[in-house]
XYZ file of N, CA and C in Angstrom:
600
model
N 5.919 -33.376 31.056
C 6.653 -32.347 30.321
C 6.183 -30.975 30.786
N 7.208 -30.274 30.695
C 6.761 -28.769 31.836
C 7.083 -27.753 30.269
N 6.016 -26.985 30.133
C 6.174 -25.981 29.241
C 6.301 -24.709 29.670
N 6.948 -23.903 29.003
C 6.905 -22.079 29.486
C 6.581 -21.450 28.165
N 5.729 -20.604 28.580
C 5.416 -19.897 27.168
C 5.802 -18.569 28.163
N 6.677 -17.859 26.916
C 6.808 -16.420 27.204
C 6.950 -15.373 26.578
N 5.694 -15.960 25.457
C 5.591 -14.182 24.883
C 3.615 -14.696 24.732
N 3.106 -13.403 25.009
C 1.726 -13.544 24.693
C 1.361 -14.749 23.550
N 0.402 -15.567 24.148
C -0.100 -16.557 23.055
C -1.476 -16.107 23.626
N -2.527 -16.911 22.425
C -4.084 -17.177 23.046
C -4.272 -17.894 23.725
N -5.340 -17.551 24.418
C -5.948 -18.334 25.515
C -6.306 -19.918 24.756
N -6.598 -20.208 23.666
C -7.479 -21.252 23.094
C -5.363 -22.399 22.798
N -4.598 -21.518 22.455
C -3.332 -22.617 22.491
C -2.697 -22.764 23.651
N -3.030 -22.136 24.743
C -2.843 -22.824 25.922
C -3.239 -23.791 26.404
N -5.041 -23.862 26.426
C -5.704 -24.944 26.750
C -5.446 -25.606 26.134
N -4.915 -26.331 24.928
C -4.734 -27.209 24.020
C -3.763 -28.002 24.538
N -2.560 -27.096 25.337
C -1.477 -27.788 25.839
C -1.954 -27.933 26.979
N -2.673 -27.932 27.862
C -3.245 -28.179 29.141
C -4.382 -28.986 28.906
N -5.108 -29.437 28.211
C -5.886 -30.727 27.416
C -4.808 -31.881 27.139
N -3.897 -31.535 26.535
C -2.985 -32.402 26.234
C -2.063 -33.117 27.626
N -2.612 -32.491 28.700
C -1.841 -32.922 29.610
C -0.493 -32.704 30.308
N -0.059 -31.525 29.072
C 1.076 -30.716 29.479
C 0.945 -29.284 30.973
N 2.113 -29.881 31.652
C 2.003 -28.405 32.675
C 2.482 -27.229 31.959
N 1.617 -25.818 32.072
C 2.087 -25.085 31.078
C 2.448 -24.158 32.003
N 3.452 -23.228 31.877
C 3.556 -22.221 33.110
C 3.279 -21.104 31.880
N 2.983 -19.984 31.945
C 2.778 -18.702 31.270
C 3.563 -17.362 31.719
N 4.603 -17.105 31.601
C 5.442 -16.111 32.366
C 6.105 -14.676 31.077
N 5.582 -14.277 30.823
C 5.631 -13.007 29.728
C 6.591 -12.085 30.352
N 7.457 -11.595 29.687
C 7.924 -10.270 29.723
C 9.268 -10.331 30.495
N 9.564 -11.668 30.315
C 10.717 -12.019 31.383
C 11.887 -11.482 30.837
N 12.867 -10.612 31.705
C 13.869 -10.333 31.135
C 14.953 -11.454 31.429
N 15.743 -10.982 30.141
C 16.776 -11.937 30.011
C 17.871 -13.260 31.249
N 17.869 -12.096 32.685
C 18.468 -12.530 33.846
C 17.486 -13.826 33.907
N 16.254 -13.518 34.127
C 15.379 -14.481 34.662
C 14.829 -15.198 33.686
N 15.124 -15.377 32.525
C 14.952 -16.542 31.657
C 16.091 -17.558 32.077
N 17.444 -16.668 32.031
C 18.498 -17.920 32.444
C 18.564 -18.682 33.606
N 17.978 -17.837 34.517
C 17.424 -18.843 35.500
C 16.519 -20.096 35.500
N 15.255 -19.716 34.851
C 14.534 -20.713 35.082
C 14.344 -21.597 33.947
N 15.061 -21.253 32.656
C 15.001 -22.020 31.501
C 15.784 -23.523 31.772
N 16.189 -24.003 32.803
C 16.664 -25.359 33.383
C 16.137 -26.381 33.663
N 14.170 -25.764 33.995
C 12.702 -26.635 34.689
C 11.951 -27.163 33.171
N 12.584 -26.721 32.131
C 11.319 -26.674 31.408
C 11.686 -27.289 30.120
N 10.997 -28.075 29.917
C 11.633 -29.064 28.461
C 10.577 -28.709 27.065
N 10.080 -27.751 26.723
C 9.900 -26.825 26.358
C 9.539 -25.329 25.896
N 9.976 -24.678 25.581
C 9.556 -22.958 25.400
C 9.089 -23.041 23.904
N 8.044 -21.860 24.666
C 6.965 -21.800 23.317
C 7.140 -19.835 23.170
N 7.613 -19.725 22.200
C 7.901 -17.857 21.924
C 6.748 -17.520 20.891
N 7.045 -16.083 21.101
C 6.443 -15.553 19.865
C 7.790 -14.696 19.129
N 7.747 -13.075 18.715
C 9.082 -12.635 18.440
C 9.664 -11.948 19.722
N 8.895 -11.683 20.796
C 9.604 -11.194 21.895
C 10.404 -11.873 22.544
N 10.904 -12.582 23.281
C 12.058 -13.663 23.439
C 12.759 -13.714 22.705
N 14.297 -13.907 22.787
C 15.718 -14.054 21.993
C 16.128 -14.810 22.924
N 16.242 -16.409 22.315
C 16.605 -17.561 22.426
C 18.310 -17.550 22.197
N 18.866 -17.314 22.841
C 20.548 -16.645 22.297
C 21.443 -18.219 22.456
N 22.684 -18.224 22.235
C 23.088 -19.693 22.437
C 23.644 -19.428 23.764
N 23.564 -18.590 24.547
C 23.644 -18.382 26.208
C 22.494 -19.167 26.808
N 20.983 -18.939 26.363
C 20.073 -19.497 27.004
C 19.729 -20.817 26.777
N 20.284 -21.059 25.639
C 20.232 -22.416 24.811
C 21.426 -23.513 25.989
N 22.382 -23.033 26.403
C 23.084 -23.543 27.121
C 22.986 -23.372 28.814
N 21.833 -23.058 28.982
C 21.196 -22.900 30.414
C 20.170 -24.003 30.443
N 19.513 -24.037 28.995
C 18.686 -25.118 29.091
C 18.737 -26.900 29.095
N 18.981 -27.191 30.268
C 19.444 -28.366 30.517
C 18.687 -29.320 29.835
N 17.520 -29.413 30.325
C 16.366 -29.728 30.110
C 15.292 -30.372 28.769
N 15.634 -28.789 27.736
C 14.767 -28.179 26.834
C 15.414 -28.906 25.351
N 13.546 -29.699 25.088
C 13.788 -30.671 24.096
C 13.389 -30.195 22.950
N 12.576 -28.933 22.663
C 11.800 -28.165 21.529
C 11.873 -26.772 22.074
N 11.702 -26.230 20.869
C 11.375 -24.885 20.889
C 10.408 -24.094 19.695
N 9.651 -23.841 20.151
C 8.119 -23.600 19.113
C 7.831 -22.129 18.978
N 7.839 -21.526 17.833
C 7.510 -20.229 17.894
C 6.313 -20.450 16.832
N 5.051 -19.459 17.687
C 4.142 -19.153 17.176
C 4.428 -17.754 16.651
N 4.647 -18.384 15.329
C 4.989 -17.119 13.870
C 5.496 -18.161 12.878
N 5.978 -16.790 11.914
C 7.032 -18.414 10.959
C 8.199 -17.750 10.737
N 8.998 -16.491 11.267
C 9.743 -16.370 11.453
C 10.697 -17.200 12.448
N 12.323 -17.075 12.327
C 13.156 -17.690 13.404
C 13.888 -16.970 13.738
N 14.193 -15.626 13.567
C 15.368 -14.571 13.796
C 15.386 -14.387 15.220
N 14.927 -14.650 15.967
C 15.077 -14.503 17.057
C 15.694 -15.634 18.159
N 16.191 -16.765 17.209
C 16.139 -18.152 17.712
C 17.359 -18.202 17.211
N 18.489 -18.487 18.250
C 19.851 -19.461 17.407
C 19.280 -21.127 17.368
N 19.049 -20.688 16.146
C 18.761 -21.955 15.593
C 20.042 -22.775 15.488
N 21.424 -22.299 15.187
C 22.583 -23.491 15.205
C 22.869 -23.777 16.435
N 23.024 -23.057 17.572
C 23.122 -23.442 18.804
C 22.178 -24.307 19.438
N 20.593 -24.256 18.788
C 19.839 -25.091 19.492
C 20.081 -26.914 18.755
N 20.232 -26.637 17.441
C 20.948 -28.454 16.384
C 21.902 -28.806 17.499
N 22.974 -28.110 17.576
C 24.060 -28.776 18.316
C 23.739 -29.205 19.466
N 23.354 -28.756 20.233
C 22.226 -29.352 21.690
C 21.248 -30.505 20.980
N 20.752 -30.706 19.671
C 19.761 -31.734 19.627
C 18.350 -31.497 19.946
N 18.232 -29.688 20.084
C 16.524 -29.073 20.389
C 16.032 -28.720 19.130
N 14.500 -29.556 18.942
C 14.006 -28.951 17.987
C 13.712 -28.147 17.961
N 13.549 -27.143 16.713
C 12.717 -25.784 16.578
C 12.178 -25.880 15.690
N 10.847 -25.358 15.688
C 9.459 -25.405 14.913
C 9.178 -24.125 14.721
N 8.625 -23.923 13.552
C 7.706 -22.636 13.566
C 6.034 -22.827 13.227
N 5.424 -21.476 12.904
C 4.430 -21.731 12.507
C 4.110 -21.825 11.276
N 4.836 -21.877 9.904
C 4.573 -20.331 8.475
C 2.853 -20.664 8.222
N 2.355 -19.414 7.815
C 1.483 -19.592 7.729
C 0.242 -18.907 8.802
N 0.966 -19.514 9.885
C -0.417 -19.224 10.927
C -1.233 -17.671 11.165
N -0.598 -17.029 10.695
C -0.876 -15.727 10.325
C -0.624 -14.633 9.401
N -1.109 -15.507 8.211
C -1.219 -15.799 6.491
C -2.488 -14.610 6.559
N -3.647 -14.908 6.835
C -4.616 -14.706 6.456
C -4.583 -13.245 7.574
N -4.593 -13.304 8.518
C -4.585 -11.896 9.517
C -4.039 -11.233 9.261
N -2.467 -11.161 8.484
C -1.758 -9.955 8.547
C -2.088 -9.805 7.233
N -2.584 -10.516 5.991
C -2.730 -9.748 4.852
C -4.211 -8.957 5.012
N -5.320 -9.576 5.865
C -6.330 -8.706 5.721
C -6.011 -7.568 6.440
N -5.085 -7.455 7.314
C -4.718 -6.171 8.261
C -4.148 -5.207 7.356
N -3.324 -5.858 6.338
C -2.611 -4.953 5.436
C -3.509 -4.277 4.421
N -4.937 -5.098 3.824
C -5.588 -4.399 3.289
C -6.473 -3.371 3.862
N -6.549 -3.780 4.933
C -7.375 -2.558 5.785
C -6.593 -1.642 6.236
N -5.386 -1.549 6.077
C -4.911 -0.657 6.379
C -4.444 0.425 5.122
N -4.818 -0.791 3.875
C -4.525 -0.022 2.607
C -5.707 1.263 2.226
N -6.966 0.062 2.478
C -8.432 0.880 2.659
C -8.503 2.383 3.310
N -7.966 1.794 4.688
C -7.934 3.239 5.543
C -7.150 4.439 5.296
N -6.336 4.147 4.537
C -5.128 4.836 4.401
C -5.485 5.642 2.778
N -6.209 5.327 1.904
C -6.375 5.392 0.526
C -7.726 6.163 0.833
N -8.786 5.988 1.607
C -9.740 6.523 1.780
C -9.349 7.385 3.136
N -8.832 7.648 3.685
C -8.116 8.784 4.614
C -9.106 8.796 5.797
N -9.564 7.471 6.129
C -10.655 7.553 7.379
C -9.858 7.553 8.650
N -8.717 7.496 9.200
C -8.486 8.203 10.670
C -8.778 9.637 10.557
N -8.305 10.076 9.911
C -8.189 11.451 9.473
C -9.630 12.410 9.179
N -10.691 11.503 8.767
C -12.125 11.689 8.629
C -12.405 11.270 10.668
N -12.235 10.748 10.970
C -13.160 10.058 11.959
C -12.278 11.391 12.859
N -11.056 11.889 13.408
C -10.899 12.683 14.037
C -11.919 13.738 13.656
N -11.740 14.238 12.367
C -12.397 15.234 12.075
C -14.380 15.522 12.544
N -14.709 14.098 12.311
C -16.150 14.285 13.163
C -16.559 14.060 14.647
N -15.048 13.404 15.136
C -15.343 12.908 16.754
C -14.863 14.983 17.182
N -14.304 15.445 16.047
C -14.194 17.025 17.002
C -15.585 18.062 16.467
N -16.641 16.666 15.837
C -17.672 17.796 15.723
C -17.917 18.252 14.470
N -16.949 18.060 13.545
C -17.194 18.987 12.146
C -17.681 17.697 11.093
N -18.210 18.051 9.706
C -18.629 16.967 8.839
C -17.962 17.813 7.359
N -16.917 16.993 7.373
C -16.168 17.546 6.333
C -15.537 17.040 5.726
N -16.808 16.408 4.654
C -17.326 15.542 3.777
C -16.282 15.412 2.416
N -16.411 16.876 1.394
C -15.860 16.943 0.753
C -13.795 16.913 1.088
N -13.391 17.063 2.481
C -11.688 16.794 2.575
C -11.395 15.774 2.698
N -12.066 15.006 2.910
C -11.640 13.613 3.287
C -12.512 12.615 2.138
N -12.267 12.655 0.587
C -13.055 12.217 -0.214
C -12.036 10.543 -0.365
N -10.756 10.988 -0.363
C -9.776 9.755 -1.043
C -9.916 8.915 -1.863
N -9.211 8.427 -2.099
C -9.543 7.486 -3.735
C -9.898 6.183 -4.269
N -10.275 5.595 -4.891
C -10.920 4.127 -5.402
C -9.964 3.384 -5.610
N -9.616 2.075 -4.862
C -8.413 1.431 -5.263
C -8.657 0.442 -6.629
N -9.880 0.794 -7.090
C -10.248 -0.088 -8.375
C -9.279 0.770 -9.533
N -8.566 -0.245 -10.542
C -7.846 0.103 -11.300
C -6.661 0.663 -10.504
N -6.224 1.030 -9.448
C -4.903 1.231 -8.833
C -4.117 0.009 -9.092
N -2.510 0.540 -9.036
C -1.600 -0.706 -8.906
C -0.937 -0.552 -7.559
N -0.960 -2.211 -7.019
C -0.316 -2.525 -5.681
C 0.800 -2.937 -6.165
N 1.870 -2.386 -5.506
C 3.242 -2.690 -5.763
C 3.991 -3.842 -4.404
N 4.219 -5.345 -4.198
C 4.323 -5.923 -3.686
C 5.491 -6.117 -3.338
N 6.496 -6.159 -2.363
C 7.769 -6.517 -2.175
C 7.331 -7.999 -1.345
N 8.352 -8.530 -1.907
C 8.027 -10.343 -1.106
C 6.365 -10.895 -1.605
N 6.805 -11.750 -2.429
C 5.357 -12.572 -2.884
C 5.365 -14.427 -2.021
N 5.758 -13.917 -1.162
C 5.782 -14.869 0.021
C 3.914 -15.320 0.179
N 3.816 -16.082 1.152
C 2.457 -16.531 1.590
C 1.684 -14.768 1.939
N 2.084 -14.099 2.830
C 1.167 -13.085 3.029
C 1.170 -12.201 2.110
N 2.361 -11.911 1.194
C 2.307 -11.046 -0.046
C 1.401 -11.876 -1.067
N 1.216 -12.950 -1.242
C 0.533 -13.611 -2.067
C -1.136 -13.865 -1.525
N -1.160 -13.705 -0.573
C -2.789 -13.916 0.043
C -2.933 -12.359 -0.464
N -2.264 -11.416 0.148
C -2.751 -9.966 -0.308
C -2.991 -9.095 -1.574
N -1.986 -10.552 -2.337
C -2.417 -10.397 -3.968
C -4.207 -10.736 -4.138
N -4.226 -11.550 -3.783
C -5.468 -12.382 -3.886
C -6.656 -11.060 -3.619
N -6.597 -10.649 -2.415
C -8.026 -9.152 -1.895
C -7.504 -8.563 -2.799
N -6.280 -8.152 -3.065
C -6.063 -6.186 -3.853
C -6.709 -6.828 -4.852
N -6.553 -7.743 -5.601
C -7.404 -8.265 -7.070
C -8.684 -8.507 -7.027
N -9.347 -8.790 -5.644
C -10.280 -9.043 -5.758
C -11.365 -7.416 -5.352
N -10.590 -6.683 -5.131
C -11.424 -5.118 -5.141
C -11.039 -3.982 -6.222
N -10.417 -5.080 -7.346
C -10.091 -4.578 -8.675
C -8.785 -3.967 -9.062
N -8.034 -4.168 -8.024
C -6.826 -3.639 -8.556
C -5.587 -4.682 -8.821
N -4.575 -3.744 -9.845
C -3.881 -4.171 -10.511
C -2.899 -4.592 -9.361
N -2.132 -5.469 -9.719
C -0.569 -5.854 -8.340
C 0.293 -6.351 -9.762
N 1.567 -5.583 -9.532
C 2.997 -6.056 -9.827
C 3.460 -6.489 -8.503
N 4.794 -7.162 -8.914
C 5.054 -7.800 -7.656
C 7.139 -7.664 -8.042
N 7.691 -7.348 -6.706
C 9.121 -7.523 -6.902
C 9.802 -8.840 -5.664
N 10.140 -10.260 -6.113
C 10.468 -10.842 -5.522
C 11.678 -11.717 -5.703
N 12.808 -11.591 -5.830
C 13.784 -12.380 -6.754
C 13.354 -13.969 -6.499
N 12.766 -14.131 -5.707
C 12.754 -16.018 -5.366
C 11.543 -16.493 -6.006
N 10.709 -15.583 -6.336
C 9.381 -16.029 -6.711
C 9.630 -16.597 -8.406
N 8.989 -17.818 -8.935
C 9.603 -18.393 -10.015
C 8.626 -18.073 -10.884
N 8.222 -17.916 -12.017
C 7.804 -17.056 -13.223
C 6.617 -17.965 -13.109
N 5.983 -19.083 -13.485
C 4.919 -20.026 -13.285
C 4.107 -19.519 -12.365
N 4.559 -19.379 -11.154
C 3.713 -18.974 -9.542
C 3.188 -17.866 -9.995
N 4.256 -16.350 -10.399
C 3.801 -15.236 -10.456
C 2.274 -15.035 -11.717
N 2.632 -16.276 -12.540
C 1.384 -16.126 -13.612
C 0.305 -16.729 -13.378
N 0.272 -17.698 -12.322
C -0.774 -18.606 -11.802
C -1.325 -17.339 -10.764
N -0.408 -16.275 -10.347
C -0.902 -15.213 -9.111
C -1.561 -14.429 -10.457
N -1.481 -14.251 -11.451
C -1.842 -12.791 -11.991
C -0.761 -11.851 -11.996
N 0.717 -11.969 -11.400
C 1.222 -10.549 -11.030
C 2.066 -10.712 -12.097
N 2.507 -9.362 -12.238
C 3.431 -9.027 -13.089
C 4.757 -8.688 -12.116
N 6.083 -9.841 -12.468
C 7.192 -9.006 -12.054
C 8.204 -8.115 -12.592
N 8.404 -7.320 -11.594
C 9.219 -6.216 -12.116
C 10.241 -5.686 -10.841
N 11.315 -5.145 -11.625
C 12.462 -4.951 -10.479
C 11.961 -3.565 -9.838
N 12.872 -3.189 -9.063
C 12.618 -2.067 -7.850
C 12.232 -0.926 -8.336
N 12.959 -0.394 -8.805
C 13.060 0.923 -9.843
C 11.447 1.079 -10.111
N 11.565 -0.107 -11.510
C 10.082 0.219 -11.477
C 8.479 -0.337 -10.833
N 8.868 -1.050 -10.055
C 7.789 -1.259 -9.231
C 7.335 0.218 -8.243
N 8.517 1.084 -7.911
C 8.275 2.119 -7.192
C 7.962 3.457 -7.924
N 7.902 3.062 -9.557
C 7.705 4.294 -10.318
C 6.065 4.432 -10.158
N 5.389 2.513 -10.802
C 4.111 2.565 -11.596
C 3.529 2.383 -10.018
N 3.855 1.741 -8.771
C 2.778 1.246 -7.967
C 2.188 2.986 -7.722
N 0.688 2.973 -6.895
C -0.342 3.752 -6.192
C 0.206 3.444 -5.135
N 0.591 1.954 -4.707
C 0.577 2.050 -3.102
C 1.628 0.702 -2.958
N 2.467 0.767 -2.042
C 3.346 -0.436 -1.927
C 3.184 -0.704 -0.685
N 3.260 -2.168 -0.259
C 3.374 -3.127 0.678
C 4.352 -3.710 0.800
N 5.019 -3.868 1.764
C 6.515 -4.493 1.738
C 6.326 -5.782 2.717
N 6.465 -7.189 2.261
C 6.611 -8.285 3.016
C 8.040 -9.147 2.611
């Protein structure tokens, strides 16, 4: 089985498919012309969100028995064009659960405590302590759009560095949101009471 991966993966899920005995080719950044070319050798493609799997390329692929995206999105995948061909498509959900919500809190951190904005200020030399004081997210409310897996892991840190989270999700079912702690509430006012909103 001949694989193509063509959007950046890690080094550690390559070898896995090259342990496994699979030929893996690695070809990134391919534009569209030259996917339709060579998507004919390869009985499966492994994406991330860069690639658009269109039902043009889907019908180039003679070959191609799966299609695997490392994410857990599929928007980038005609997924009905690939059923009718009989190609599976897989995702990941999940696999980057835990990375993008701690990214989101550190970016809540950085952003609430105003440290780019501090760190320019001393890489040009000055210590200016008192402008860049920013604020305690203890007792703040996080205002959540999508209480999905990463909105819900990110419930989990904002609570666990003391702050409050409402949450606006129409799919999320009243049980979950009370087993999370969150309080739901529609748009309006999730954007009145939150300190800081996250949108997933």
């Amino acid at each position: 089985m001949k694989i193509l991966v063509s959007d950046s993966l890690s080094k550690q899920g390559i070898e896995l498919f090259q342990k496994a005995g699979f030929e893996v080719d690695v070809n990134t950044k391919l534009a569209k012309e030259e996917l339709l070319k060579i998507i004919k050798n390869y009985d499966v493609l492994v994406i991330r969100s860069g690639t658009k799997v269109t039902a043009e390329v889907i019908a180039a692929a003679d070959r191609l028995k799966v299609i695997g995206r490392a994410g857990s999105g599929l928007d980038n995948v005609d997924t009905h064009a690939a059923t009718r061909r009989g190609i599976v498509v897989m995702n990941t959900p999940g696999g980057n659960t835990v990375t993008t919500a701690e990214h989101t809190m550190a970016m809540i951190c950085a952003m609430t405590r105003r440290i780019p904005q501090a760190n320019a200020s001393t890489k040009a030399g000055k210590w200016e302590k008192e402008k860049f004081m920013g604020v305690e997210l203890y007792n703040k409310t996080l205002g959540v759009l999508g209480m999905g897996q990463i909105g819900g892991y990110l419930t989990k840190l904002a609570q666990g560095v003391g702050m409050n989270v409402i949450g606006y999700d129409p799919y999320l079912a009243e049980e979950r949101a009370r087993k999370m702690g969150v309080e739901v509430v529609d748009l309006p006012e999730l954007y009145r009471r939150a300190d800081v909103i996250s949108v997933h």
